[in-house]
Amino acid sequence: LSALDPLLESLSYFDSLHDLRGRIATLYQILDVNDSKAIHYGEVHDGLRQLPLEPSIELSLEDFDEITHSRRLCDARGRLGPAAFETVMRGQLEIYVQRRLAEAMVLSEKKGLSSLLFFVSKVLAINLEDLAGQFRMQ
């Protein structure tokens, strides 16, 4: 279980890559309270805790280090810019999907598998759309 699961669940209702990126950008704007285009652990921690999610998110310093790959995705001052934040959130969403898929495999006979499979299909479609966009830009 991840501290970000309530947030990742709410992000999972995207319709397209554009929609997902918009949701992540909106979240970034909410967390970047001083509009500095760089958010540090404290801003992320406090902002996530204030989101109207159940259960509320308590992101520890260890969690932040994990999701930022030991802060390799951060700048020299330990902050995340918008692009790095999107990378973090998309990476966490992928991990969330993988974990949910593993749970579904164990509980494959229970109700809800079809909705999870649709969700996984959406994520795969988004990844394919993203790859296609990258090839178009080359």
mmCIF file of N, CA and C in Angstrom:
data_model
loop_
_atom_site.group_PDB
_atom_site.id
_atom_site.type_symbol
_atom_site.label_atom_id
_atom_site.label_comp_id
_atom_site.label_asym_id
_atom_site.label_seq_id
_atom_site.Cartn_x
_atom_site.Cartn_y
_atom_site.Cartn_z
ATOM 1 N N LEU A 1 0.843 -1.181 0.000
ATOM 2 C CA LEU A 1 0.000 0.000 0.000
ATOM 3 C C LEU A 1 0.891 1.247 0.000
ATOM 4 N N SER A 2 0.501 2.236 -0.753
ATOM 5 C CA SER A 2 1.265 3.480 -0.861
ATOM 6 C C SER A 2 0.488 4.626 -0.211
ATOM 7 N N ALA A 3 1.214 5.565 0.335
ATOM 8 C CA ALA A 3 0.570 6.745 0.928
ATOM 9 C C ALA A 3 -0.228 7.514 -0.123
ATOM 10 N N LEU A 4 0.155 7.397 -1.378
ATOM 11 C CA LEU A 4 -0.494 8.145 -2.453
ATOM 12 C C LEU A 4 -1.720 7.447 -3.048
ATOM 13 N N ASP A 5 -2.045 6.254 -2.571
ATOM 14 C CA ASP A 5 -3.146 5.490 -3.179
ATOM 15 C C ASP A 5 -4.462 6.265 -3.307
ATOM 16 N N PRO A 6 -4.906 7.002 -2.294
ATOM 17 C CA PRO A 6 -6.165 7.745 -2.492
ATOM 18 C C PRO A 6 -6.083 8.750 -3.646
ATOM 19 N N LEU A 7 -4.948 9.395 -3.796
ATOM 20 C CA LEU A 7 -4.745 10.338 -4.889
ATOM 21 C C LEU A 7 -4.662 9.610 -6.224
ATOM 22 N N LEU A 8 -3.922 8.520 -6.259
ATOM 23 C CA LEU A 8 -3.765 7.765 -7.497
ATOM 24 C C LEU A 8 -5.097 7.198 -7.964
ATOM 25 N N GLU A 9 -5.913 6.775 -7.020
ATOM 26 C CA GLU A 9 -7.237 6.289 -7.392
ATOM 27 C C GLU A 9 -8.044 7.402 -8.055
ATOM 28 N N SER A 10 -7.994 8.600 -7.487
ATOM 29 C CA SER A 10 -8.758 9.703 -8.078
ATOM 30 C C SER A 10 -8.188 10.107 -9.433
ATOM 31 N N LEU A 11 -6.872 10.029 -9.615
ATOM 32 C CA LEU A 11 -6.259 10.343 -10.908
ATOM 33 C C LEU A 11 -6.591 9.297 -11.965
ATOM 34 N N SER A 12 -6.939 8.114 -11.526
ATOM 35 C CA SER A 12 -7.151 7.002 -12.458
ATOM 36 C C SER A 12 -8.382 7.167 -13.338
ATOM 37 N N TYR A 13 -9.207 8.160 -13.083
ATOM 38 C CA TYR A 13 -10.415 8.361 -13.871
ATOM 39 C C TYR A 13 -10.187 9.287 -15.067
ATOM 40 N N PHE A 14 -8.982 9.241 -15.630
ATOM 41 C CA PHE A 14 -8.670 10.073 -16.786
ATOM 42 C C PHE A 14 -9.271 9.474 -18.053
ATOM 43 N N ASP A 15 -9.457 10.326 -19.063
ATOM 44 C CA ASP A 15 -10.048 9.890 -20.330
ATOM 45 C C ASP A 15 -9.030 9.791 -21.458
ATOM 46 N N SER A 16 -7.923 10.505 -21.333
ATOM 47 C CA SER A 16 -6.912 10.542 -22.392
ATOM 48 C C SER A 16 -5.601 11.012 -21.767
ATOM 49 N N LEU A 17 -4.542 10.937 -22.547
ATOM 50 C CA LEU A 17 -3.261 11.451 -22.070
ATOM 51 C C LEU A 17 -3.387 12.931 -21.746
ATOM 52 N N HIS A 18 -4.078 13.667 -22.590
ATOM 53 C CA HIS A 18 -4.285 15.096 -22.368
ATOM 54 C C HIS A 18 -5.000 15.334 -21.030
ATOM 55 N N ASP A 19 -6.024 14.554 -20.761
ATOM 56 C CA ASP A 19 -6.778 14.673 -19.510
ATOM 57 C C ASP A 19 -5.893 14.346 -18.308
ATOM 58 N N LEU A 20 -5.134 13.256 -18.389
ATOM 59 C CA LEU A 20 -4.253 12.877 -17.281
ATOM 60 C C LEU A 20 -3.217 13.969 -17.027
ATOM 61 N N ARG A 21 -2.611 14.461 -18.091
ATOM 62 C CA ARG A 21 -1.601 15.508 -17.927
ATOM 63 C C ARG A 21 -2.215 16.774 -17.329
ATOM 64 N N GLY A 22 -3.449 17.062 -17.723
ATOM 65 C CA GLY A 22 -4.145 18.213 -17.155
ATOM 66 C C GLY A 22 -4.427 18.042 -15.678
ATOM 67 N N ARG A 23 -4.822 16.848 -15.290
ATOM 68 C CA ARG A 23 -5.085 16.574 -13.871
ATOM 69 C C ARG A 23 -3.816 16.710 -13.044
ATOM 70 N N ILE A 24 -2.718 16.193 -13.576
ATOM 71 C CA ILE A 24 -1.437 16.290 -12.862
ATOM 72 C C ILE A 24 -0.991 17.751 -12.790
ATOM 73 N N ALA A 25 -1.160 18.501 -13.871
ATOM 74 C CA ALA A 25 -0.786 19.923 -13.880
ATOM 75 C C ALA A 25 -1.631 20.711 -12.882
ATOM 76 N N THR A 26 -2.919 20.405 -12.801
ATOM 77 C CA THR A 26 -3.797 21.080 -11.834
ATOM 78 C C THR A 26 -3.351 20.770 -10.411
ATOM 79 N N LEU A 27 -3.019 19.511 -10.158
ATOM 80 C CA LEU A 27 -2.532 19.130 -8.829
ATOM 81 C C LEU A 27 -1.250 19.891 -8.508
ATOM 82 N N TYR A 28 -0.355 19.993 -9.484
ATOM 83 C CA TYR A 28 0.894 20.725 -9.271
ATOM 84 C C TYR A 28 0.612 22.183 -8.891
ATOM 85 N N GLN A 29 -0.313 22.811 -9.589
ATOM 86 C CA GLN A 29 -0.662 24.206 -9.293
ATOM 87 C C GLN A 29 -1.215 24.343 -7.883
ATOM 88 N N ILE A 30 -1.978 23.355 -7.436
ATOM 89 C CA ILE A 30 -2.520 23.378 -6.075
ATOM 90 C C ILE A 30 -1.389 23.286 -5.059
ATOM 91 N N LEU A 31 -0.422 22.425 -5.323
ATOM 92 C CA LEU A 31 0.687 22.223 -4.382
ATOM 93 C C LEU A 31 1.681 23.381 -4.403
ATOM 94 N N ASP A 32 1.829 24.033 -5.534
ATOM 95 C CA ASP A 32 2.781 25.143 -5.679
ATOM 96 C C ASP A 32 2.119 26.437 -5.209
ATOM 97 N N VAL A 33 1.938 26.551 -3.902
ATOM 98 C CA VAL A 33 1.160 27.657 -3.332
ATOM 99 C C VAL A 33 1.782 29.028 -3.594
ATOM 100 N N ASN A 34 3.097 29.091 -3.728
ATOM 101 C CA ASN A 34 3.739 30.393 -3.990
ATOM 102 C C ASN A 34 4.035 30.607 -5.475
ATOM 103 N N ASP A 35 3.551 29.705 -6.338
ATOM 104 C CA ASP A 35 3.691 29.813 -7.787
ATOM 105 C C ASP A 35 5.146 29.981 -8.211
ATOM 106 N N SER A 36 6.035 29.231 -7.540
ATOM 107 C CA SER A 36 7.465 29.332 -7.833
ATOM 108 C C SER A 36 7.921 28.377 -8.931
ATOM 109 N N LYS A 37 7.025 27.507 -9.390
ATOM 110 C CA LYS A 37 7.340 26.478 -10.398
ATOM 111 C C LYS A 37 8.380 25.487 -9.889
ATOM 112 N N ALA A 38 8.462 25.359 -8.559
ATOM 113 C CA ALA A 38 9.354 24.388 -7.922
ATOM 114 C C ALA A 38 8.780 24.091 -6.537
ATOM 115 N N ILE A 39 8.466 22.806 -6.301
ATOM 116 C CA ILE A 39 7.875 22.443 -5.002
ATOM 117 C C ILE A 39 8.815 21.523 -4.240
ATOM 118 N N HIS A 40 8.937 21.781 -2.954
ATOM 119 C CA HIS A 40 9.801 20.975 -2.099
ATOM 120 C C HIS A 40 8.934 20.043 -1.253
ATOM 121 N N TYR A 41 9.593 19.181 -0.506
ATOM 122 C CA TYR A 41 8.885 18.181 0.284
ATOM 123 C C TYR A 41 7.793 18.791 1.159
ATOM 124 N N GLY A 42 8.081 19.868 1.835
ATOM 125 C CA GLY A 42 7.100 20.477 2.739
ATOM 126 C C GLY A 42 5.833 20.898 2.022
ATOM 127 N N GLU A 43 5.986 21.492 0.848
ATOM 128 C CA GLU A 43 4.810 21.902 0.069
ATOM 129 C C GLU A 43 3.999 20.694 -0.383
ATOM 130 N N VAL A 44 4.701 19.656 -0.817
ATOM 131 C CA VAL A 44 4.014 18.442 -1.257
ATOM 132 C C VAL A 44 3.288 17.807 -0.079
ATOM 133 N N HIS A 45 3.982 17.671 1.032
ATOM 134 C CA HIS A 45 3.401 17.059 2.237
ATOM 135 C C HIS A 45 2.157 17.814 2.698
ATOM 136 N N ASP A 46 2.298 19.123 2.867
ATOM 137 C CA ASP A 46 1.186 19.926 3.384
ATOM 138 C C ASP A 46 0.023 19.981 2.395
ATOM 139 N N GLY A 47 0.351 20.144 1.109
ATOM 140 C CA GLY A 47 -0.696 20.225 0.095
ATOM 141 C C GLY A 47 -1.477 18.928 -0.048
ATOM 142 N N LEU A 48 -0.773 17.803 -0.056
ATOM 143 C CA LEU A 48 -1.463 16.511 -0.176
ATOM 144 C C LEU A 48 -2.348 16.240 1.035
ATOM 145 N N ARG A 49 -1.889 16.631 2.202
ATOM 146 C CA ARG A 49 -2.662 16.410 3.421
ATOM 147 C C ARG A 49 -3.981 17.189 3.386
ATOM 148 N N GLN A 50 -3.987 18.329 2.710
ATOM 149 C CA GLN A 50 -5.185 19.177 2.664
ATOM 150 C C GLN A 50 -6.188 18.779 1.590
ATOM 151 N N LEU A 51 -5.796 17.880 0.695
ATOM 152 C CA LEU A 51 -6.722 17.449 -0.357
ATOM 153 C C LEU A 51 -7.904 16.701 0.272
ATOM 154 N N PRO A 52 -9.099 16.874 -0.287
ATOM 155 C CA PRO A 52 -10.283 16.211 0.273
ATOM 156 C C PRO A 52 -10.366 14.738 -0.147
ATOM 157 N N LEU A 53 -9.423 13.942 0.363
ATOM 158 C CA LEU A 53 -9.370 12.521 0.044
ATOM 159 C C LEU A 53 -9.524 11.698 1.314
ATOM 160 N N GLU A 54 -10.088 10.522 1.165
ATOM 161 C CA GLU A 54 -10.212 9.587 2.281
ATOM 162 C C GLU A 54 -9.524 8.291 1.922
ATOM 163 N N PRO A 55 -8.607 7.823 2.733
ATOM 164 C CA PRO A 55 -8.045 8.528 3.881
ATOM 165 C C PRO A 55 -7.144 9.673 3.419
ATOM 166 N N SER A 56 -6.880 10.596 4.326
ATOM 167 C CA SER A 56 -6.012 11.716 3.972
ATOM 168 C C SER A 56 -4.587 11.195 3.751
ATOM 169 N N ILE A 57 -3.837 11.937 2.989
ATOM 170 C CA ILE A 57 -2.485 11.497 2.610
ATOM 171 C C ILE A 57 -1.464 12.063 3.588
ATOM 172 N N GLU A 58 -0.686 11.171 4.160
ATOM 173 C CA GLU A 58 0.421 11.540 5.040
ATOM 174 C C GLU A 58 1.709 11.070 4.376
ATOM 175 N N LEU A 59 2.286 11.919 3.569
ATOM 176 C CA LEU A 59 3.495 11.578 2.838
ATOM 177 C C LEU A 59 4.711 11.806 3.735
ATOM 178 N N SER A 60 5.426 10.742 4.040
ATOM 179 C CA SER A 60 6.622 10.865 4.879
ATOM 180 C C SER A 60 7.810 11.301 4.023
ATOM 181 N N LEU A 61 8.859 11.723 4.690
ATOM 182 C CA LEU A 61 10.086 12.089 3.996
ATOM 183 C C LEU A 61 10.637 10.886 3.235
ATOM 184 N N GLU A 62 10.514 9.702 3.838
ATOM 185 C CA GLU A 62 10.958 8.476 3.170
ATOM 186 C C GLU A 62 10.137 8.217 1.911
ATOM 187 N N ASP A 63 8.818 8.456 1.990
ATOM 188 C CA ASP A 63 7.959 8.311 0.810
ATOM 189 C C ASP A 63 8.412 9.262 -0.297
ATOM 190 N N PHE A 64 8.686 10.514 0.071
ATOM 191 C CA PHE A 64 9.118 11.513 -0.907
ATOM 192 C C PHE A 64 10.428 11.084 -1.563
ATOM 193 N N ASP A 65 11.358 10.594 -0.751
ATOM 194 C CA ASP A 65 12.628 10.126 -1.303
ATOM 195 C C ASP A 65 12.404 8.961 -2.266
ATOM 196 N N GLU A 66 11.480 8.072 -1.913
ATOM 197 C CA GLU A 66 11.196 6.920 -2.775
ATOM 198 C C GLU A 66 10.578 7.348 -4.106
ATOM 199 N N ILE A 67 9.566 8.203 -4.063
ATOM 200 C CA ILE A 67 8.872 8.565 -5.310
ATOM 201 C C ILE A 67 9.720 9.462 -6.208
ATOM 202 N N THR A 68 10.705 10.136 -5.627
ATOM 203 C CA THR A 68 11.604 10.981 -6.426
ATOM 204 C C THR A 68 12.918 10.263 -6.743
ATOM 205 N N HIS A 69 12.952 8.955 -6.516
ATOM 206 C CA HIS A 69 14.142 8.136 -6.786
ATOM 207 C C HIS A 69 15.359 8.713 -6.067
ATOM 208 N N SER A 70 15.229 8.783 -4.751
ATOM 209 C CA SER A 70 16.290 9.335 -3.902
ATOM 210 C C SER A 70 16.648 10.754 -4.324
ATOM 211 N N ARG A 71 15.618 11.495 -4.726
ATOM 212 C CA ARG A 71 15.692 12.901 -5.129
ATOM 213 C C ARG A 71 16.461 13.149 -6.424
ATOM 214 N N ARG A 72 16.705 12.083 -7.175
ATOM 215 C CA ARG A 72 17.354 12.267 -8.483
ATOM 216 C C ARG A 72 16.454 13.029 -9.443
ATOM 217 N N LEU A 73 15.136 13.009 -9.218
ATOM 218 C CA LEU A 73 14.215 13.765 -10.068
ATOM 219 C C LEU A 73 14.072 15.218 -9.609
ATOM 220 N N CYS A 74 14.687 15.542 -8.489
ATOM 221 C CA CYS A 74 14.628 16.906 -7.939
ATOM 222 C C CYS A 74 15.789 17.739 -8.467
ATOM 223 N N ASP A 75 15.630 19.048 -8.341
ATOM 224 C CA ASP A 75 16.742 19.931 -8.697
ATOM 225 C C ASP A 75 17.762 19.940 -7.560
ATOM 226 N N ALA A 76 18.794 20.747 -7.692
ATOM 227 C CA ALA A 76 19.874 20.792 -6.700
ATOM 228 C C ALA A 76 19.388 21.200 -5.317
ATOM 229 N N ARG A 77 18.244 21.898 -5.256
ATOM 230 C CA ARG A 77 17.697 22.338 -3.962
ATOM 231 C C ARG A 77 16.630 21.381 -3.445
ATOM 232 N N GLY A 78 16.491 20.209 -4.071
ATOM 233 C CA GLY A 78 15.538 19.206 -3.606
ATOM 234 C C GLY A 78 14.096 19.483 -4.003
ATOM 235 N N ARG A 79 13.897 20.268 -5.069
ATOM 236 C CA ARG A 79 12.547 20.655 -5.483
ATOM 237 C C ARG A 79 12.186 19.996 -6.810
ATOM 238 N N LEU A 80 10.877 19.848 -7.019
ATOM 239 C CA LEU A 80 10.351 19.288 -8.255
ATOM 240 C C LEU A 80 9.737 20.391 -9.108
ATOM 241 N N GLY A 81 10.149 20.458 -10.359
ATOM 242 C CA GLY A 81 9.490 21.329 -11.313
ATOM 243 C C GLY A 81 8.275 20.615 -11.887
ATOM 244 N N PRO A 82 7.492 21.299 -12.715
ATOM 245 C CA PRO A 82 6.285 20.680 -13.273
ATOM 246 C C PRO A 82 6.550 19.398 -14.061
ATOM 247 N N ALA A 83 7.578 19.374 -14.891
ATOM 248 C CA ALA A 83 7.870 18.174 -15.693
ATOM 249 C C ALA A 83 8.301 17.013 -14.806
ATOM 250 N N ALA A 84 9.151 17.285 -13.824
ATOM 251 C CA ALA A 84 9.595 16.232 -12.907
ATOM 252 C C ALA A 84 8.419 15.717 -12.080
ATOM 253 N N PHE A 85 7.532 16.618 -11.678
ATOM 254 C CA PHE A 85 6.355 16.201 -10.914
ATOM 255 C C PHE A 85 5.469 15.283 -11.759
ATOM 256 N N GLU A 86 5.296 15.626 -13.026
ATOM 257 C CA GLU A 86 4.506 14.750 -13.905
ATOM 258 C C GLU A 86 5.169 13.379 -14.021
ATOM 259 N N THR A 87 6.486 13.355 -14.154
ATOM 260 C CA THR A 87 7.213 12.084 -14.212
ATOM 261 C C THR A 87 6.973 11.262 -12.961
ATOM 262 N N VAL A 88 7.038 11.911 -11.799
ATOM 263 C CA VAL A 88 6.793 11.230 -10.525
ATOM 264 C C VAL A 88 5.380 10.656 -10.495
ATOM 265 N N MET A 89 4.403 11.477 -10.823
ATOM 266 C CA MET A 89 3.006 11.039 -10.711
ATOM 267 C C MET A 89 2.678 9.940 -11.714
ATOM 268 N N ARG A 90 3.187 10.052 -12.917
ATOM 269 C CA ARG A 90 2.930 8.997 -13.901
ATOM 270 C C ARG A 90 3.620 7.703 -13.497
ATOM 271 N N GLY A 91 4.811 7.811 -12.940
ATOM 272 C CA GLY A 91 5.506 6.619 -12.441
ATOM 273 C C GLY A 91 4.746 5.965 -11.304
ATOM 274 N N GLN A 92 4.236 6.788 -10.386
ATOM 275 C CA GLN A 92 3.465 6.250 -9.265
ATOM 276 C C GLN A 92 2.156 5.629 -9.746
ATOM 277 N N LEU A 93 1.551 6.230 -10.757
ATOM 278 C CA LEU A 93 0.320 5.680 -11.316
ATOM 279 C C LEU A 93 0.587 4.320 -11.959
ATOM 280 N N GLU A 94 1.711 4.178 -12.640
ATOM 281 C CA GLU A 94 2.076 2.885 -13.217
ATOM 282 C C GLU A 94 2.258 1.825 -12.136
ATOM 283 N N ILE A 95 2.935 2.176 -11.061
ATOM 284 C CA ILE A 95 3.135 1.237 -9.955
ATOM 285 C C ILE A 95 1.793 0.860 -9.340
ATOM 286 N N TYR A 96 0.915 1.853 -9.180
ATOM 287 C CA TYR A 96 -0.427 1.616 -8.636
ATOM 288 C C TYR A 96 -1.183 0.620 -9.515
ATOM 289 N N VAL A 97 -1.128 0.811 -10.825
ATOM 290 C CA VAL A 97 -1.815 -0.090 -11.751
ATOM 291 C C VAL A 97 -1.239 -1.504 -11.656
ATOM 292 N N GLN A 98 0.067 -1.602 -11.597
ATOM 293 C CA GLN A 98 0.697 -2.917 -11.492
ATOM 294 C C GLN A 98 0.271 -3.628 -10.213
ATOM 295 N N ARG A 99 0.222 -2.880 -9.118
ATOM 296 C CA ARG A 99 -0.180 -3.466 -7.844
ATOM 297 C C ARG A 99 -1.640 -3.904 -7.885
ATOM 298 N N ARG A 100 -2.501 -3.060 -8.461
ATOM 299 C CA ARG A 100 -3.919 -3.404 -8.580
ATOM 300 C C ARG A 100 -4.115 -4.622 -9.475
ATOM 301 N N LEU A 101 -3.328 -4.719 -10.537
ATOM 302 C CA LEU A 101 -3.425 -5.863 -11.433
ATOM 303 C C LEU A 101 -3.014 -7.142 -10.709
ATOM 304 N N ALA A 102 -1.956 -7.071 -9.919
ATOM 305 C CA ALA A 102 -1.526 -8.240 -9.150
ATOM 306 C C ALA A 102 -2.622 -8.664 -8.170
ATOM 307 N N GLU A 103 -3.260 -7.686 -7.522
ATOM 308 C CA GLU A 103 -4.372 -8.004 -6.614
ATOM 309 C C GLU A 103 -5.519 -8.659 -7.375
ATOM 310 N N ALA A 104 -5.799 -8.147 -8.567
ATOM 311 C CA ALA A 104 -6.892 -8.695 -9.369
ATOM 312 C C ALA A 104 -6.596 -10.129 -9.803
ATOM 313 N N MET A 105 -5.342 -10.404 -10.086
ATOM 314 C CA MET A 105 -4.985 -11.759 -10.482
ATOM 315 C C MET A 105 -5.263 -12.738 -9.348
ATOM 316 N N VAL A 106 -4.983 -12.316 -8.126
ATOM 317 C CA VAL A 106 -5.232 -13.166 -6.974
ATOM 318 C C VAL A 106 -6.728 -13.333 -6.742
ATOM 319 N N LEU A 107 -7.475 -12.273 -6.955
ATOM 320 C CA LEU A 107 -8.917 -12.277 -6.695
ATOM 321 C C LEU A 107 -9.728 -12.321 -7.987
ATOM 322 N N SER A 108 -9.212 -13.004 -8.998
ATOM 323 C CA SER A 108 -9.818 -12.952 -10.326
ATOM 324 C C SER A 108 -11.265 -13.422 -10.371
ATOM 325 N N GLU A 109 -11.699 -14.177 -9.417
ATOM 326 C CA GLU A 109 -13.071 -14.667 -9.422
ATOM 327 C C GLU A 109 -14.053 -13.668 -8.817
ATOM 328 N N LYS A 110 -13.538 -12.610 -8.214
ATOM 329 C CA LYS A 110 -14.414 -11.655 -7.533
ATOM 330 C C LYS A 110 -14.879 -10.550 -8.460
ATOM 331 N N LYS A 111 -15.981 -9.929 -8.106
ATOM 332 C CA LYS A 111 -16.540 -8.815 -8.867
ATOM 333 C C LYS A 111 -15.546 -7.647 -8.890
ATOM 334 N N GLY A 112 -15.530 -6.919 -9.973
ATOM 335 C CA GLY A 112 -14.660 -5.752 -10.075
ATOM 336 C C GLY A 112 -13.499 -5.955 -11.008
ATOM 337 N N LEU A 113 -13.233 -7.195 -11.417
ATOM 338 C CA LEU A 113 -12.109 -7.443 -12.308
ATOM 339 C C LEU A 113 -12.284 -6.705 -13.622
ATOM 340 N N SER A 114 -13.495 -6.701 -14.170
ATOM 341 C CA SER A 114 -13.682 -6.060 -15.472
ATOM 342 C C SER A 114 -13.375 -4.568 -15.410
ATOM 343 N N SER A 115 -13.758 -3.877 -14.327
ATOM 344 C CA SER A 115 -13.462 -2.442 -14.244
ATOM 345 C C SER A 115 -11.958 -2.208 -14.113
ATOM 346 N N LEU A 116 -11.267 -3.081 -13.402
ATOM 347 C CA LEU A 116 -9.819 -2.947 -13.284
ATOM 348 C C LEU A 116 -9.157 -3.175 -14.634
ATOM 349 N N LEU A 117 -9.636 -4.160 -15.371
ATOM 350 C CA LEU A 117 -9.058 -4.420 -16.690
ATOM 351 C C LEU A 117 -9.274 -3.242 -17.632
ATOM 352 N N PHE A 118 -10.431 -2.596 -17.539
ATOM 353 C CA PHE A 118 -10.651 -1.401 -18.343
ATOM 354 C C PHE A 118 -9.665 -0.307 -17.947
ATOM 355 N N PHE A 119 -9.406 -0.160 -16.659
ATOM 356 C CA PHE A 119 -8.457 0.841 -16.183
ATOM 357 C C PHE A 119 -7.055 0.546 -16.708
ATOM 358 N N VAL A 120 -6.638 -0.710 -16.620
ATOM 359 C CA VAL A 120 -5.321 -1.099 -17.121
ATOM 360 C C VAL A 120 -5.244 -0.836 -18.618
ATOM 361 N N SER A 121 -6.309 -1.141 -19.327
ATOM 362 C CA SER A 121 -6.353 -0.887 -20.761
ATOM 363 C C SER A 121 -6.188 0.605 -21.058
ATOM 364 N N LYS A 122 -6.815 1.457 -20.244
ATOM 365 C CA LYS A 122 -6.674 2.905 -20.430
ATOM 366 C C LYS A 122 -5.223 3.320 -20.271
ATOM 367 N N VAL A 123 -4.568 2.801 -19.241
ATOM 368 C CA VAL A 123 -3.170 3.173 -19.001
ATOM 369 C C VAL A 123 -2.299 2.714 -20.165
ATOM 370 N N LEU A 124 -2.535 1.502 -20.647
ATOM 371 C CA LEU A 124 -1.767 1.015 -21.796
ATOM 372 C C LEU A 124 -2.011 1.892 -23.019
ATOM 373 N N ALA A 125 -3.247 2.277 -23.236
ATOM 374 C CA ALA A 125 -3.568 3.138 -24.366
ATOM 375 C C ALA A 125 -2.862 4.488 -24.245
ATOM 376 N N ILE A 126 -2.827 5.030 -23.042
ATOM 377 C CA ILE A 126 -2.148 6.311 -22.815
ATOM 378 C C ILE A 126 -0.659 6.173 -23.105
ATOM 379 N N ASN A 127 -0.064 5.073 -22.647
ATOM 380 C CA ASN A 127 1.361 4.869 -22.902
ATOM 381 C C ASN A 127 1.629 4.753 -24.400
ATOM 382 N N LEU A 128 0.758 4.049 -25.121
ATOM 383 C CA LEU A 128 0.912 3.945 -26.571
ATOM 384 C C LEU A 128 0.740 5.302 -27.236
ATOM 385 N N GLU A 129 -0.235 6.087 -26.767
ATOM 386 C CA GLU A 129 -0.453 7.431 -27.311
ATOM 387 C C GLU A 129 0.767 8.303 -27.075
ATOM 388 N N ASP A 130 1.367 8.186 -25.898
ATOM 389 C CA ASP A 130 2.550 8.954 -25.551
ATOM 390 C C ASP A 130 3.716 8.553 -26.446
ATOM 391 N N LEU A 131 3.907 7.258 -26.641
ATOM 392 C CA LEU A 131 4.993 6.780 -27.513
ATOM 393 C C LEU A 131 4.794 7.269 -28.940
ATOM 394 N N ALA A 132 3.551 7.199 -29.428
ATOM 395 C CA ALA A 132 3.263 7.663 -30.780
ATOM 396 C C ALA A 132 3.596 9.147 -30.918
ATOM 397 N N GLY A 133 3.271 9.936 -29.889
ATOM 398 C CA GLY A 133 3.602 11.366 -29.900
ATOM 399 C C GLY A 133 5.092 11.609 -29.928
ATOM 400 N N GLN A 134 5.838 10.797 -29.200
ATOM 401 C CA GLN A 134 7.294 10.935 -29.188
ATOM 402 C C GLN A 134 7.880 10.646 -30.567
ATOM 403 N N PHE A 135 7.344 9.615 -31.250
ATOM 404 C CA PHE A 135 7.831 9.292 -32.575
ATOM 405 C C PHE A 135 7.491 10.384 -33.577
ATOM 406 N N ARG A 136 6.333 11.007 -33.431
ATOM 407 C CA ARG A 136 5.920 12.092 -34.342
ATOM 408 C C ARG A 136 6.856 13.285 -34.205
ATOM 409 N N MET A 137 7.362 13.520 -32.988
ATOM 410 C CA MET A 137 8.222 14.689 -32.749
ATOM 411 C C MET A 137 9.638 14.460 -33.262
ATOM 412 N N GLN A 138 10.007 13.222 -33.526
ATOM 413 C CA GLN A 138 11.387 12.939 -33.971
ATOM 414 C C GLN A 138 11.565 13.202 -35.438
#
